[in-house]
mmCIF file of C-alpha atoms and ligand atoms in Angstrom:
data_model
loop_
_atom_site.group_PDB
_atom_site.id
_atom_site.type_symbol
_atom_site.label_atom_id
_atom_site.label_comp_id
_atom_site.label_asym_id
_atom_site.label_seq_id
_atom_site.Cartn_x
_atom_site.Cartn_y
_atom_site.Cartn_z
ATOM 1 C CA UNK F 1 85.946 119.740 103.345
ATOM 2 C CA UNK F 2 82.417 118.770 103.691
ATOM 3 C CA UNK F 3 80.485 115.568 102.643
ATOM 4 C CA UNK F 4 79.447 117.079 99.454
ATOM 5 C CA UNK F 5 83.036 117.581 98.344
ATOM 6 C CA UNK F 6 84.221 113.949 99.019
ATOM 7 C CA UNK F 7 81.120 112.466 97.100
ATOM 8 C CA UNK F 8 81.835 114.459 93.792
ATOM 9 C CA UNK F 9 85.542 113.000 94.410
ATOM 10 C CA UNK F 10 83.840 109.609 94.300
ATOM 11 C CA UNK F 11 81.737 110.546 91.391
ATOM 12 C CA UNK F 12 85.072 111.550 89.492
ATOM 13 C CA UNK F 13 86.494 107.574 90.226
ATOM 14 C CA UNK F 14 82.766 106.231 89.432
ATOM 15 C CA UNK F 15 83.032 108.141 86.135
ATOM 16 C CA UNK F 16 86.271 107.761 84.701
ATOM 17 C CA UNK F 17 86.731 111.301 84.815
ATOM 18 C CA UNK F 18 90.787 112.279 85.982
ATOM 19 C CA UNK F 19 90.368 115.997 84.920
ATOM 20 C CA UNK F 20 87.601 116.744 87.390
ATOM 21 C CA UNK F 21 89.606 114.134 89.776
ATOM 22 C CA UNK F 22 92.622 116.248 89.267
ATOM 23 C CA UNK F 23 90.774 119.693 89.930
ATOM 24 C CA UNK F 24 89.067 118.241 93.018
ATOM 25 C CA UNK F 25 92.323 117.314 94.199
ATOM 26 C CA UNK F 26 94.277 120.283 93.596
ATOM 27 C CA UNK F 27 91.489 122.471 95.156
ATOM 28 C CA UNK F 28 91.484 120.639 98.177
ATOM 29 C CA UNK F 29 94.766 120.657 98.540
ATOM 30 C CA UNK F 30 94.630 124.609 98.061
ATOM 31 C CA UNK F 31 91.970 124.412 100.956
ATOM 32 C CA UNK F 32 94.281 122.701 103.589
ATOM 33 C CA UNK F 33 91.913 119.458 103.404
ATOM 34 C CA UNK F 34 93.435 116.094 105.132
ATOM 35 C CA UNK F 35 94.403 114.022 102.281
ATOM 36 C CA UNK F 36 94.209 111.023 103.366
ATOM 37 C CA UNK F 37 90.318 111.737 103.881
ATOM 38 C CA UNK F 38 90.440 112.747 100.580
ATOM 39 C CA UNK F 39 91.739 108.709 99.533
ATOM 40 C CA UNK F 40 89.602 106.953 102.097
ATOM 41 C CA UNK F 41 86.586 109.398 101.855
ATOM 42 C CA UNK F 42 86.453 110.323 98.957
ATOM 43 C CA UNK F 43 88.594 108.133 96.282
ATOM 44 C CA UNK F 44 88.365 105.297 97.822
ATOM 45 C CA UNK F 45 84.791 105.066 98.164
ATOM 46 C CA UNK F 46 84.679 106.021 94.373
ATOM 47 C CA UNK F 47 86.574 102.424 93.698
ATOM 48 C CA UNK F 48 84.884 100.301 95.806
ATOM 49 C CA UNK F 49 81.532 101.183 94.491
ATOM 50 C CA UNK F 50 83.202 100.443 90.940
ATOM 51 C CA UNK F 51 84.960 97.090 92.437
ATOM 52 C CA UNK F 52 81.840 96.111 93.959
ATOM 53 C CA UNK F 53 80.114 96.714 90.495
ATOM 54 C CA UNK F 54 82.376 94.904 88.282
ATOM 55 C CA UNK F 55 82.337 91.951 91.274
ATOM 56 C CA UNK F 56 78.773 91.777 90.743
ATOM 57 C CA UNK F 57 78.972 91.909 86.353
ATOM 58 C CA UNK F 58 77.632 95.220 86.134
ATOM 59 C CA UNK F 59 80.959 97.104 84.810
ATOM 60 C CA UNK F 60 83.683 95.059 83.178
ATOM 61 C CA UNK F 61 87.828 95.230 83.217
ATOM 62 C CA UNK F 62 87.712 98.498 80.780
ATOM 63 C CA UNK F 63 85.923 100.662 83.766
ATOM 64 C CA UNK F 64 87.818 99.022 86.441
ATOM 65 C CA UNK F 65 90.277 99.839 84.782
ATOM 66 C CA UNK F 66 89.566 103.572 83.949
ATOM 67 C CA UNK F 67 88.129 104.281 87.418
ATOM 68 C CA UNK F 68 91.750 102.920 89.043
ATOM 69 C CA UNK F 69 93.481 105.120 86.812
ATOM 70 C CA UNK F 70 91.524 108.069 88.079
ATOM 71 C CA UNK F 71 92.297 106.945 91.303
ATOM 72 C CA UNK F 72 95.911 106.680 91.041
ATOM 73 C CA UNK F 73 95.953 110.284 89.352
ATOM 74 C CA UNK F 74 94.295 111.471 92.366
ATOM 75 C CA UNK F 75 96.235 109.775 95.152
ATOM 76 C CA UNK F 76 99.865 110.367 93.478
ATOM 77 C CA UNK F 77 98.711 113.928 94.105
ATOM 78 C CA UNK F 78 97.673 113.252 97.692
ATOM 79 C CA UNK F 79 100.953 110.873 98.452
ATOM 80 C CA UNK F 80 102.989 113.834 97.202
ATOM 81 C CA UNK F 81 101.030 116.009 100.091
ATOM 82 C CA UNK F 82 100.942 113.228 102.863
ATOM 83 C CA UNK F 83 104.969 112.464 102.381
ATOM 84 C CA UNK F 84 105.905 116.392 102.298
ATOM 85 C CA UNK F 85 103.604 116.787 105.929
ATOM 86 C CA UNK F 86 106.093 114.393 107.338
ATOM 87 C CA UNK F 87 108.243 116.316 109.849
ATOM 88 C CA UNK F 88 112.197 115.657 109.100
ATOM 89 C CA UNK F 89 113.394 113.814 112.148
ATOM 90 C CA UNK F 90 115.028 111.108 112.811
ATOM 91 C CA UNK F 91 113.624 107.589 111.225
ATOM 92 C CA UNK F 92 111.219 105.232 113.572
ATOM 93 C CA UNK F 93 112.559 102.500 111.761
ATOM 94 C CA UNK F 94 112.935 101.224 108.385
ATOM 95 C CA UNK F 95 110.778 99.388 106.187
ATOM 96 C CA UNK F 96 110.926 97.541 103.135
ATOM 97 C CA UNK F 97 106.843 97.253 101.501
ATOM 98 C CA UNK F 98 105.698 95.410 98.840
ATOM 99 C CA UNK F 99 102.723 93.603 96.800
ATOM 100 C CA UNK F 100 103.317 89.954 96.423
ATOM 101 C CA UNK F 101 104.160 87.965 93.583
ATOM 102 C CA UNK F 102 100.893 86.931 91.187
ATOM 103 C CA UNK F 103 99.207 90.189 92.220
ATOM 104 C CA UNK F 104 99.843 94.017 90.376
ATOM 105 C CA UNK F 105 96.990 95.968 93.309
ATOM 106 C CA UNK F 106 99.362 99.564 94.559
ATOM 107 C CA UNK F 107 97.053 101.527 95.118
ATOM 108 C CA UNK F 108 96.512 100.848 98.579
ATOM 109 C CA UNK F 109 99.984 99.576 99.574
ATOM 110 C CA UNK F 110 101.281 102.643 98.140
ATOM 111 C CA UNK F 111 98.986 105.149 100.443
ATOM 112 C CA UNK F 112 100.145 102.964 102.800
ATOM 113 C CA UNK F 113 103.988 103.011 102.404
ATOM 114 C CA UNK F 114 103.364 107.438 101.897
ATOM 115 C CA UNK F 115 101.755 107.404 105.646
ATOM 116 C CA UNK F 116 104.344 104.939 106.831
ATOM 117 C CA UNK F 117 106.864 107.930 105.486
ATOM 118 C CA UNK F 118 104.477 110.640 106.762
ATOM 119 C CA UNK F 119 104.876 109.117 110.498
ATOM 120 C CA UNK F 120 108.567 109.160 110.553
ATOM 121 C CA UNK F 121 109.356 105.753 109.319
ATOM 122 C CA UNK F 122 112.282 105.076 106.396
ATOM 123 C CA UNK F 123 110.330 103.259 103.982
ATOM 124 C CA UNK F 124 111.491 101.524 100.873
ATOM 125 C CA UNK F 125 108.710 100.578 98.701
ATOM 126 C CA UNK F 126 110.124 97.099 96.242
ATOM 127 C CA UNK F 127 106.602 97.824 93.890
ATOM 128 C CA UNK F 128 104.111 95.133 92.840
ATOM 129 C CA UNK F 129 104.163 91.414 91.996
ATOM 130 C CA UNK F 130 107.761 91.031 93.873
ATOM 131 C CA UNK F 131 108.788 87.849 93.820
ATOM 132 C CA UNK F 132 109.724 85.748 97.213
ATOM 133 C CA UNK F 133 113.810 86.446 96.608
ATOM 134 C CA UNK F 134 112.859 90.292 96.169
ATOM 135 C CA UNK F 135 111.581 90.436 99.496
ATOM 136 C CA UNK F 136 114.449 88.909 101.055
ATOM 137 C CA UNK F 137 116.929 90.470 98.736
ATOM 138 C CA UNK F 138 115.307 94.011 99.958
ATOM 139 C CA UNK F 139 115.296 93.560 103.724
ATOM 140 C CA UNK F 140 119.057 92.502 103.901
ATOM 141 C CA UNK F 141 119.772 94.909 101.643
ATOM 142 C CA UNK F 142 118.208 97.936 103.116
ATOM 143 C CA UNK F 143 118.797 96.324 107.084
ATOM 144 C CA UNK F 144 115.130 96.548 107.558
ATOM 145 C CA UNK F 145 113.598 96.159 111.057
ATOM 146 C CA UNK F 146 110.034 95.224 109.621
ATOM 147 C CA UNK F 147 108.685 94.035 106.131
ATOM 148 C CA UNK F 148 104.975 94.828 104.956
ATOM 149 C CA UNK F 149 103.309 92.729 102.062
ATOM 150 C CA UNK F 150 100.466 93.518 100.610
ATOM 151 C CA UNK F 151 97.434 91.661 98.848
ATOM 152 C CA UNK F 152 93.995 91.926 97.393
ATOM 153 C CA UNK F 153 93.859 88.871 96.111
ATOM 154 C CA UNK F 154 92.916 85.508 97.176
ATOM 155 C CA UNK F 155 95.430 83.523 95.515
ATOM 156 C CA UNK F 156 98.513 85.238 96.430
ATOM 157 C CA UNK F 157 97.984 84.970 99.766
ATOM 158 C CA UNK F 158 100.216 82.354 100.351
ATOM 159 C CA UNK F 159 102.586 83.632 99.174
ATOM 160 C CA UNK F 160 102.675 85.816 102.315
ATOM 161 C CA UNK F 161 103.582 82.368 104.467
ATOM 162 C CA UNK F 162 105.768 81.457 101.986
ATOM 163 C CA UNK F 163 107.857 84.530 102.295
ATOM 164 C CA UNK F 164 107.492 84.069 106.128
ATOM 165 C CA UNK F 165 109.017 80.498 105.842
ATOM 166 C CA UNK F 166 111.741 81.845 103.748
ATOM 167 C CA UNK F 167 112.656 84.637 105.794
ATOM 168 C CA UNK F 168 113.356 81.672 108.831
ATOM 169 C CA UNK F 169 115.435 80.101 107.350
ATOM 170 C CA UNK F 170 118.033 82.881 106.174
ATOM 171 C CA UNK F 171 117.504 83.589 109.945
ATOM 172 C CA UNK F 172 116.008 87.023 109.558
ATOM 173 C CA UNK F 173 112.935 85.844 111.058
ATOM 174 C CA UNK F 174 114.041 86.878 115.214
ATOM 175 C CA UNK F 175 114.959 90.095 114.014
ATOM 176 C CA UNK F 176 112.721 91.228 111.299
ATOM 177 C CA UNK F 177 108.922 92.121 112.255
ATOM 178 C CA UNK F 178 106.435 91.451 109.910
ATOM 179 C CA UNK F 179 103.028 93.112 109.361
ATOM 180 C CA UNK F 180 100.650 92.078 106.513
ATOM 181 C CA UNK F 181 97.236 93.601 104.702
ATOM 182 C CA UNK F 182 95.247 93.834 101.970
ATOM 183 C CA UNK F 183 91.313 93.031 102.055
ATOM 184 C CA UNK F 184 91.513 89.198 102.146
ATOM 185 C CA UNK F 185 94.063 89.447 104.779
ATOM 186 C CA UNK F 186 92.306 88.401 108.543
ATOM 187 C CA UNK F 187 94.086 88.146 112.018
ATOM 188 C CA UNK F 188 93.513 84.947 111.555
ATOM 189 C CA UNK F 189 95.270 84.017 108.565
ATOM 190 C CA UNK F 190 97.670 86.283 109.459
ATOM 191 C CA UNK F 191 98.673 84.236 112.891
ATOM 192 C CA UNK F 192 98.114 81.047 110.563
ATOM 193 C CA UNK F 193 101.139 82.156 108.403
ATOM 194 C CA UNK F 194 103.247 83.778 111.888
ATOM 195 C CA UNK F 195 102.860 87.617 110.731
ATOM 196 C CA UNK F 196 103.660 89.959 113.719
ATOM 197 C CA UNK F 197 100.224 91.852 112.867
ATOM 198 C CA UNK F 198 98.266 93.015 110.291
ATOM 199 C CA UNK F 199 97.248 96.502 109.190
ATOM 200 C CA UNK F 200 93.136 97.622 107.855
ATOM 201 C CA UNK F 201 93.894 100.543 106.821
ATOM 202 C CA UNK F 202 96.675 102.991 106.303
ATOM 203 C CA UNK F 203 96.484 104.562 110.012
ATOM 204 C CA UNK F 204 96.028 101.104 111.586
ATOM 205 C CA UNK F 205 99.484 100.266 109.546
ATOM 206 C CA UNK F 206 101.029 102.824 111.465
ATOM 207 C CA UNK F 207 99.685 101.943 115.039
ATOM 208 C CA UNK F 208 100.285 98.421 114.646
ATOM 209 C CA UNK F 209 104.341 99.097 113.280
ATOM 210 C CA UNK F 210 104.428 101.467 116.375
ATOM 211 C CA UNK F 211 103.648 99.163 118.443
ATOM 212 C CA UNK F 212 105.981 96.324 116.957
ATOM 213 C CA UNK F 213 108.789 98.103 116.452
ATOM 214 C CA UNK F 214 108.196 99.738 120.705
ATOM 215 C CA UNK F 215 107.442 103.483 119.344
HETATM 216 CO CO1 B1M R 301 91.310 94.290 90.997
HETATM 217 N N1 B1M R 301 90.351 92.993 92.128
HETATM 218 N N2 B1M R 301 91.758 92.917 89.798
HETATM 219 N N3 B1M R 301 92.053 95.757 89.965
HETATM 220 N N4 B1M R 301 90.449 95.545 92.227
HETATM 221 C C1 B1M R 301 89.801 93.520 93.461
HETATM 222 C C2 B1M R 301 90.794 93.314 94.604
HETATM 223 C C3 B1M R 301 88.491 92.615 93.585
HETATM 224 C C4 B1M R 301 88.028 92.400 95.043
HETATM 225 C C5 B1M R 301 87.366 93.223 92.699
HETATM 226 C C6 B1M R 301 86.092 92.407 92.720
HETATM 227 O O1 B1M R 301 86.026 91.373 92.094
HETATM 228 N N5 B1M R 301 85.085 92.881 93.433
HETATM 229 C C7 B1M R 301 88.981 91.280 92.902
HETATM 230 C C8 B1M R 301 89.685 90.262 93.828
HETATM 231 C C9 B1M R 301 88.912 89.000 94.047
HETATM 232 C C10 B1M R 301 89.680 88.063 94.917
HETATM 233 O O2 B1M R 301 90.739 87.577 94.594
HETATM 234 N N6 B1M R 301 89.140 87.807 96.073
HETATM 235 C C11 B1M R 301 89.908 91.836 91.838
HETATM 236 C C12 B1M R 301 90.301 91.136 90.658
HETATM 237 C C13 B1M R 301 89.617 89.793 90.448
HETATM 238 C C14 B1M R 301 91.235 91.632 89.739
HETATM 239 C C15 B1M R 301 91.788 90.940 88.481
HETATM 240 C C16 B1M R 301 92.148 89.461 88.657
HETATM 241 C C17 B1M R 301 90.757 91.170 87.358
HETATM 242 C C18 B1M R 301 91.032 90.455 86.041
HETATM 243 O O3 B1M R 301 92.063 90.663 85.450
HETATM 244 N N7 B1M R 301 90.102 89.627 85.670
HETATM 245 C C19 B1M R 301 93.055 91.788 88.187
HETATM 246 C C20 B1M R 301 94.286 91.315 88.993
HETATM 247 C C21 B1M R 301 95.439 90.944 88.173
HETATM 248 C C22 B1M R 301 96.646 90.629 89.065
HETATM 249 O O4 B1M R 301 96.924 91.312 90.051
HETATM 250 N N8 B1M R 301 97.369 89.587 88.739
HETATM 251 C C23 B1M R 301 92.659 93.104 88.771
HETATM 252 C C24 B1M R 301 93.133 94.313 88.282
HETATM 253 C C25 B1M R 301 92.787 95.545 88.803
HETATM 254 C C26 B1M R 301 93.164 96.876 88.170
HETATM 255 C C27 B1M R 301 94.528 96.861 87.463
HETATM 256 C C28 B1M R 301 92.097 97.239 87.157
HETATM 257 C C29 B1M R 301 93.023 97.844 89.393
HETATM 258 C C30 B1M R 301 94.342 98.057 90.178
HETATM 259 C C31 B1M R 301 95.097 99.311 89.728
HETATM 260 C C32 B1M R 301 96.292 99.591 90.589
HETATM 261 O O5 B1M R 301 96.429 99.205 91.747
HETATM 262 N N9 B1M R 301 97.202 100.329 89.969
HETATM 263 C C33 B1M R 301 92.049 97.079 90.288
HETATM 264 C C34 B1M R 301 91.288 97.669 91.349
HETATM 265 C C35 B1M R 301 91.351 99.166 91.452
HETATM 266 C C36 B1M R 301 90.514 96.890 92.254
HETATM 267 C C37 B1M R 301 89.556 97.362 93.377
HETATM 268 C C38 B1M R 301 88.275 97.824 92.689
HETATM 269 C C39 B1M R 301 90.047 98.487 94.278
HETATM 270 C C40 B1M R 301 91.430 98.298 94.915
HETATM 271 C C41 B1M R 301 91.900 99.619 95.478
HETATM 272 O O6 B1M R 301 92.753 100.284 94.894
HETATM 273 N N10 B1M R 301 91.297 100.047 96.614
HETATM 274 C C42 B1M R 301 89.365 96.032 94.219
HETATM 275 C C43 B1M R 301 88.033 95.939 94.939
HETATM 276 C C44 B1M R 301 88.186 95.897 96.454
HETATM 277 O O7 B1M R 301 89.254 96.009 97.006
HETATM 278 N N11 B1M R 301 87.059 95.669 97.111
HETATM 279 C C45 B1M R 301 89.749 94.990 93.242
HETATM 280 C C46 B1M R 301 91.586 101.341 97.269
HETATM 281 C C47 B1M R 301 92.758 101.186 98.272
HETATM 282 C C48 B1M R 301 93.006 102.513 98.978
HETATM 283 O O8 B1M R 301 92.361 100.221 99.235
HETATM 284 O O9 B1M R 301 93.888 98.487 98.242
HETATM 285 O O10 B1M R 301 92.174 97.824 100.004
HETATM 286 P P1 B1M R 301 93.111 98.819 99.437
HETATM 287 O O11 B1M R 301 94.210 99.177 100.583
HETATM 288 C C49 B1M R 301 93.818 99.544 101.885
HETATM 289 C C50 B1M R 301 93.694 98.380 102.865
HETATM 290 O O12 B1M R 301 93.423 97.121 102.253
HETATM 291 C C51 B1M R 301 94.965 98.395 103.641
HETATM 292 O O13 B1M R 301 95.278 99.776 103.693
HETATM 293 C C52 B1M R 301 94.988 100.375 102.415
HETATM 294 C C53 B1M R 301 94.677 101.846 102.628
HETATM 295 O O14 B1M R 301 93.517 102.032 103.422
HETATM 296 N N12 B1M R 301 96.160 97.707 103.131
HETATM 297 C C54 B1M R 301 97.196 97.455 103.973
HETATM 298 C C55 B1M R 301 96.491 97.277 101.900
HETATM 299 N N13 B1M R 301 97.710 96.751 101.901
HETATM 300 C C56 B1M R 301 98.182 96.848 103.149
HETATM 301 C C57 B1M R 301 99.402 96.459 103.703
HETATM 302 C C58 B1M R 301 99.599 96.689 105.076
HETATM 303 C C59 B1M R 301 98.616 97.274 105.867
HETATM 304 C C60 B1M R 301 97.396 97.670 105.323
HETATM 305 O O15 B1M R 301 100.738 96.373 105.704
HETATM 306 C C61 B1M R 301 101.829 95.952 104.942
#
């Protein structure tokens, strides 16, 4: 798909508009396009520009809040496509991903946990705003070899450490990897709070799990 078709996709986000979103969608799909440049060139772009905007006072909560729901319209589409190109083999390893407590952002944890799928990984996505006990509850539960958390927030973020902390002292810590990401989220903090890694984007997720979990 060429430039032109990713910046009407944006346009769709920018404008609130999920039946034009939808049709994009669909018709790229029905062209073979990547999806996940359709999120990250396309969509995405579309709700930064409208983040950015209501950051700045320009748009308020109403159009942040229409543009997101074009976006999700448009990526539950794409997620659909990205989780059925995953080729049925054996799991990498299994996941348990979540947004932490205090924040309700799945957009972009949820494109991540479909590529996670995509690459041959047995993820279990535990939603938004889950609570420190969740996340512990979930990877004894599911016998996970690596957690992900997710924020956009500021706030939340240490809520990250303090599921970290947690985790050491049911004694999951030696054999559970971590990996942690979300826009606020720097190497940095992440080594502050003892996170194995943390993911940019989608793709870098995967890498970085790869490389903790010795794929
Ligand atoms: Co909110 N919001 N929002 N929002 N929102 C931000 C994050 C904000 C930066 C906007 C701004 O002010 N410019 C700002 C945060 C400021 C801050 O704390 N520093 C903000 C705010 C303030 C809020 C509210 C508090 C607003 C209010 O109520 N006054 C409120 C939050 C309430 C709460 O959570 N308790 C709120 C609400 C919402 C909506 C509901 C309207 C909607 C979310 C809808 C939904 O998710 N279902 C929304 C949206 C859409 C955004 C922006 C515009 C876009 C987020 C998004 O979906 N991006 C966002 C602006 C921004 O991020 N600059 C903003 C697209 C997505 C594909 O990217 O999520 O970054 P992203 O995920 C990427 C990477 O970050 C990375 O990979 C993903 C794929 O590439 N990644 C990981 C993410 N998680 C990862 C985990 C990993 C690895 C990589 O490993 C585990």
């Amino acid at each position: 798909m060429d430039q032109e078709y990713f910046d009407k996709l944006a346009q769709t986000v920018i404008d609130g508009d999920s039946e034009e979103c939808v049709r994009l969608v669909k018709d790229g799909i029905q062209q073979r396009m990547n999806p996940l440049d359709a999120i990250e060139k396309g969509l995405a772009r579309g709700i930064m520009k409208v983040g950015d905007d209501f950051g700045a006072g320009v748009v308020f909560l109403p159009e942040l809040i229409m543009a997101a729901d074009v976006m999700k319209k448009g990526t539950e589409l794409l997620d659909e496509q990205i989780a059925s190109s995953g080729l049925k083999r054996e799991a990498l390893g299994k996941m348990v991903i979540g947004t932490v407590k205090g924040d309700i952002h799945d957009i972009g944890k949820s494109v991540v946990a479909s590529v996670l799928q995509a690459n041959g990984y047995d993820v279990v996505d535990i939603g938004i705003d889950v609570e420190i006990e969740a996340f512990i509850k979930a990877v004894k539960e599911n016998n996970a070899d690596c957690l992900g958390m997710s924020t956009l927030l500021t706030l939340p973020l240490q809520v990250m450490g303090e599921v970290i902390d947690k985790m050491k002292e049911e004694g999951l810590r030696d054999r559970v990897k971590v990996i942690v990401g979300g826009c606020p989220v720097t190497e940095e903090f992440a080594s502050e709070i003892g996170a194995d890694a943390v993911g940019f984007d989608a793709a870098d997720a995967v890498k970085k799990v790869g490389v903790l979990l010795g794929n």
